[in-house]
Short mmCIF file of C-alpha atoms in Angstrom, two decimals:
data_model
loop_
_atom_site.label_atom_id
_atom_site.label_comp_id
_atom_site.label_asym_id
_atom_site.label_seq_id
_atom_site.Cartn_x
_atom_site.Cartn_y
_atom_site.Cartn_z
CA GLY A 1 -5.77 -17.37 16.17
CA ALA A 2 -3.23 -14.61 15.79
CA VAL A 3 -4.26 -11.03 16.47
CA VAL A 4 -3.85 -8.07 14.16
CA SER A 5 -4.70 -4.57 15.32
CA GLN A 6 -5.28 -1.36 13.42
CA HIS A 7 -5.07 2.20 14.61
CA PRO A 8 -7.05 4.35 14.45
CA SER A 9 -10.36 2.52 14.13
CA ARG A 10 -12.04 5.61 12.79
CA VAL A 11 -10.68 8.90 11.44
CA ILE A 12 -12.25 12.01 9.98
CA CYS A 13 -10.05 14.48 8.18
CA LYS A 14 -10.26 17.51 5.94
CA SER A 15 -9.69 17.30 2.22
CA GLY A 16 -6.05 17.76 1.31
CA THR A 17 -4.59 16.39 4.53
CA SER A 18 -2.69 13.13 4.92
CA VAL A 19 -3.75 10.27 7.15
CA LYS A 20 -1.61 7.43 8.49
CA ILE A 21 -3.09 4.06 9.41
CA GLU A 22 -1.09 1.53 11.42
CA CYS A 23 -1.37 -2.24 11.21
CA ARG A 24 0.30 -4.37 13.86
CA SER A 25 0.63 -8.11 14.31
CA LEU A 26 0.47 -8.52 18.08
CA ASP A 27 1.66 -12.03 18.74
CA PHE A 28 3.49 -13.19 15.64
CA GLN A 29 5.96 -11.94 13.10
CA ALA A 30 4.34 -11.12 9.80
CA THR A 31 6.56 -11.64 6.81
CA THR A 32 3.90 -10.24 4.52
CA MET A 33 1.17 -7.69 5.06
CA PHE A 34 -1.66 -6.79 2.74
CA TRP A 35 -3.77 -3.66 2.46
CA TYR A 36 -7.37 -3.72 1.25
CA ARG A 37 -10.02 -1.10 0.65
CA GLN A 38 -13.75 -1.68 0.88
CA PHE A 39 -16.47 0.69 -0.27
CA PRO A 40 -20.02 0.37 1.12
CA LYS A 41 -21.85 -2.77 0.00
CA GLN A 42 -18.84 -3.87 -2.03
CA SER A 43 -16.22 -6.54 -1.59
CA LEU A 44 -12.66 -6.06 -0.40
CA MET A 45 -10.25 -4.82 -3.04
CA LEU A 46 -6.58 -5.64 -2.63
CA MET A 47 -4.47 -2.49 -2.86
CA ALA A 48 -0.96 -3.68 -2.20
CA THR A 49 1.29 -6.37 -0.78
CA SER A 50 4.24 -5.48 1.40
CA ASN A 51 7.12 -7.56 2.63
CA GLU A 52 9.24 -6.42 5.54
CA GLY A 53 12.19 -4.36 4.44
CA SER A 54 11.24 -4.09 0.80
CA LYS A 55 9.04 -1.89 -1.36
CA ALA A 56 5.36 -2.66 -1.58
CA THR A 57 3.84 -4.19 -4.69
CA TYR A 58 0.76 -2.29 -5.77
CA GLU A 59 -2.21 -3.73 -7.64
CA GLN A 60 -3.08 -2.30 -11.02
CA GLY A 61 -4.86 1.02 -10.76
CA VAL A 62 -3.64 1.83 -7.25
CA GLU A 63 -1.51 4.98 -7.12
CA LYS A 64 1.66 4.25 -5.19
CA ASP A 65 2.40 7.93 -4.65
CA LYS A 66 -1.00 8.48 -3.09
CA PHE A 67 -1.08 5.39 -0.90
CA LEU A 68 2.32 5.15 0.75
CA ILE A 69 3.07 1.85 2.42
CA ASN A 70 5.91 1.24 4.83
CA HIS A 71 6.67 -2.17 6.33
CA ALA A 72 9.60 -1.32 8.55
CA SER A 73 9.40 -4.27 10.92
CA LEU A 74 7.94 -7.76 11.11
CA THR A 75 5.11 -6.47 13.30
CA LEU A 76 4.23 -3.09 11.82
CA SER A 77 3.04 -1.80 8.47
CA THR A 78 1.65 1.67 7.82
CA LEU A 79 -0.56 3.04 5.07
CA THR A 80 -0.50 6.78 4.49
CA VAL A 81 -3.24 8.30 2.37
CA THR A 82 -1.66 11.48 1.05
CA SER A 83 -3.69 14.55 0.11
CA ALA A 84 -6.91 12.75 0.91
CA HIS A 85 -10.09 13.64 -0.96
CA PRO A 86 -13.71 12.66 -0.33
CA GLU A 87 -13.47 9.84 -2.87
CA ASP A 88 -10.80 8.24 -0.65
CA SER A 89 -13.38 7.78 2.08
CA SER A 90 -13.56 4.04 2.62
CA PHE A 91 -12.97 1.15 5.01
CA TYR A 92 -9.28 0.23 4.98
CA ILE A 93 -8.35 -3.24 6.18
CA CYS A 94 -4.95 -4.80 6.63
CA SER A 95 -3.99 -8.42 6.97
CA ALA A 96 -0.83 -10.16 8.02
CA SER A 97 0.47 -13.58 7.17
CA SER A 98 3.26 -15.82 8.27
CA PRO A 99 4.12 -19.29 7.06
CA GLN A 100 2.54 -21.92 9.24
CA GLY A 101 4.07 -25.22 10.17
CA GLN A 102 1.95 -27.00 7.58
CA GLY A 103 3.37 -24.81 4.86
CA TYR A 104 0.38 -22.67 4.08
CA ASN A 105 -0.20 -18.99 4.60
CA GLU A 106 -3.23 -17.96 6.57
CA GLN A 107 -4.06 -14.29 6.54
CA PHE A 108 -5.14 -12.67 9.78
CA PHE A 109 -7.19 -9.54 9.29
CA GLY A 110 -7.30 -6.39 11.32
CA PRO A 111 -10.60 -4.84 12.43
CA GLY A 112 -10.43 -2.12 9.79
CA THR A 113 -10.16 1.67 9.78
CA ARG A 114 -13.07 3.81 8.68
CA LEU A 115 -11.73 6.91 6.87
CA THR A 116 -14.05 9.83 6.17
CA VAL A 117 -12.69 12.78 4.21
CA LEU A 118 -14.74 15.94 4.42
CA ASP B 1 -10.80 -10.81 -11.16
CA ALA B 2 -12.14 -13.30 -8.67
CA LYS B 3 -12.03 -16.86 -9.90
CA THR B 4 -15.10 -18.01 -8.00
CA THR B 5 -18.86 -17.77 -8.38
CA GLN B 6 -21.20 -17.75 -5.40
CA PRO B 7 -24.90 -17.06 -4.90
CA THR B 8 -25.51 -13.49 -3.84
CA SER B 9 -27.55 -14.35 -0.78
CA MET B 10 -28.96 -17.25 1.20
CA ASP B 11 -31.19 -17.71 4.21
CA CYS B 12 -30.89 -20.40 6.83
CA ALA B 13 -32.98 -21.27 9.87
CA GLU B 14 -31.21 -21.11 13.21
CA GLY B 15 -30.00 -24.53 14.31
CA ARG B 16 -30.07 -25.96 10.82
CA ALA B 17 -27.09 -26.67 8.61
CA ALA B 18 -26.06 -23.91 6.23
CA ASN B 19 -24.62 -25.17 2.94
CA LEU B 20 -22.85 -22.50 0.92
CA PRO B 21 -21.84 -23.47 -2.63
CA CYS B 22 -18.96 -22.12 -4.66
CA ASN B 23 -17.93 -22.71 -8.26
CA HIS B 24 -14.28 -22.46 -9.22
CA SER B 25 -14.10 -24.22 -12.56
CA THR B 26 -10.78 -22.62 -13.59
CA ILE B 27 -8.87 -23.62 -10.46
CA SER B 28 -5.34 -24.79 -11.19
CA GLY B 29 -3.71 -27.86 -9.72
CA ASN B 30 -1.80 -26.16 -6.94
CA GLU B 31 -4.38 -23.59 -5.91
CA TYR B 32 -6.20 -23.95 -2.64
CA VAL B 33 -9.82 -23.15 -1.80
CA TYR B 34 -10.12 -20.75 1.11
CA TRP B 35 -13.23 -19.62 2.93
CA TYR B 36 -13.43 -16.40 4.92
CA ARG B 37 -16.37 -14.56 6.37
CA GLN B 38 -16.97 -10.92 7.20
CA ILE B 39 -19.41 -9.79 9.80
CA HIS B 40 -20.69 -6.29 9.16
CA SER B 41 -18.04 -3.56 9.57
CA GLN B 42 -15.36 -5.97 10.79
CA GLY B 43 -12.30 -7.50 9.19
CA PRO B 44 -12.69 -10.89 7.52
CA GLN B 45 -12.23 -14.04 9.57
CA TYR B 46 -10.58 -17.21 8.31
CA ILE B 47 -12.82 -20.26 8.38
CA ILE B 48 -11.19 -23.15 6.57
CA HIS B 49 -9.18 -24.11 3.52
CA GLY B 50 -8.44 -27.21 1.47
CA LEU B 51 -6.67 -28.52 -1.60
CA LYS B 52 -8.47 -31.68 -2.67
CA ASN B 53 -9.57 -33.56 0.41
CA ASN B 54 -12.57 -32.70 2.53
CA GLU B 55 -11.66 -30.76 5.63
CA THR B 56 -13.33 -30.19 8.98
CA ASN B 57 -12.50 -27.93 11.90
CA GLU B 58 -14.35 -26.52 14.86
CA MET B 59 -16.10 -23.95 12.72
CA ALA B 60 -17.12 -25.74 9.56
CA SER B 61 -16.63 -28.49 7.02
CA LEU B 62 -15.37 -28.04 3.47
CA ILE B 63 -16.45 -30.47 0.79
CA ILE B 64 -14.48 -30.28 -2.47
CA THR B 65 -15.68 -32.19 -5.53
CA GLU B 66 -13.37 -34.74 -7.04
CA ASP B 67 -12.72 -32.58 -10.11
CA ARG B 68 -12.11 -29.60 -7.78
CA LYS B 69 -14.36 -27.37 -9.85
CA SER B 70 -16.71 -26.64 -6.97
CA SER B 71 -16.93 -26.82 -3.22
CA THR B 72 -19.43 -26.42 -0.40
CA LEU B 73 -18.92 -24.86 2.98
CA ILE B 74 -21.08 -26.41 5.67
CA LEU B 75 -21.90 -24.74 8.95
CA PRO B 76 -23.46 -27.69 10.78
CA HIS B 77 -25.64 -25.80 13.25
CA ALA B 78 -26.05 -22.20 12.19
CA THR B 79 -26.58 -19.55 14.85
CA LEU B 80 -27.63 -15.93 14.56
CA ARG B 81 -23.97 -14.96 15.02
CA ASP B 82 -23.14 -16.74 11.76
CA THR B 83 -24.96 -14.04 9.82
CA ALA B 84 -22.21 -12.62 7.60
CA VAL B 85 -20.85 -12.41 4.08
CA TYR B 86 -19.01 -15.61 3.20
CA TYR B 87 -16.21 -15.46 0.67
CA CYS B 88 -14.89 -18.42 -1.28
CA ILE B 89 -11.41 -17.67 -2.60
CA VAL B 90 -9.02 -19.62 -4.78
CA ALA B 91 -5.39 -18.81 -4.10
CA TYR B 92 -1.91 -20.20 -4.15
CA ASN B 93 -0.41 -21.45 -0.95
CA GLN B 94 2.81 -19.75 0.03
CA GLY B 95 2.47 -15.99 -0.25
CA GLY B 96 -0.72 -16.21 -2.25
CA LYS B 97 -2.79 -13.08 -2.67
CA LEU B 98 -6.46 -13.30 -1.75
CA ILE B 99 -8.75 -11.83 -4.38
CA PHE B 100 -12.21 -11.38 -2.93
CA GLY B 101 -15.32 -11.82 -5.05
CA GLN B 102 -18.75 -10.62 -4.05
CA GLY B 103 -19.39 -13.48 -1.64
CA THR B 104 -22.65 -14.88 -0.30
CA GLU B 105 -24.61 -12.89 2.23
CA LEU B 106 -25.92 -15.49 4.67
CA SER B 107 -28.83 -14.51 6.89
CA VAL B 108 -29.56 -16.86 9.76
CA LYS B 109 -33.10 -16.38 10.94
CA PRO B 110 -34.72 -17.41 14.25
#
């Protein structure tokens, strides 16, 4: 299957700083990328959907000014957590999708980024 | 909210078939059933998907009832590496968002 990478895999930062997480599709062009957040022992929660070259669509309850998403190319999307606080500590996972020949979208997930805010 | 219901946890003996059920009684006509799994601290992995017909690939089989209100994922010969949380998701095809429920935590035991 297609490969999606995330960088960094783990980051620790001080409260009030901003953190950028990159998501790259390595061997295919991703028309759509998704960002999820997962707290310990909980399921993945979809944060936002981004299409290349357009503004991201955020899920209800997700602050767009706090979680900045940029999808500048068909292989790269970034999530910036601005003014991070300890409650933002979580596992952030991206996925990328591209229409397949059979007409369905299969999402390929990155390995996740563990964010810890002190 | 997730549109599926799954048992919280299941155990399976190594080498035996693991049958994971999922209820999706409110599925609409053009929504697909997707199965993903997540091994601890990793990103989810696609397993299989289907619309109305049973499907099989190298990883698993998907059995969908005729009324499409439930399905079963079958791992024919479970191994210890199949220990993971398995998510059954109902979603539209093109551009469909995946809304994850709580999933089933499958433990494969020696």
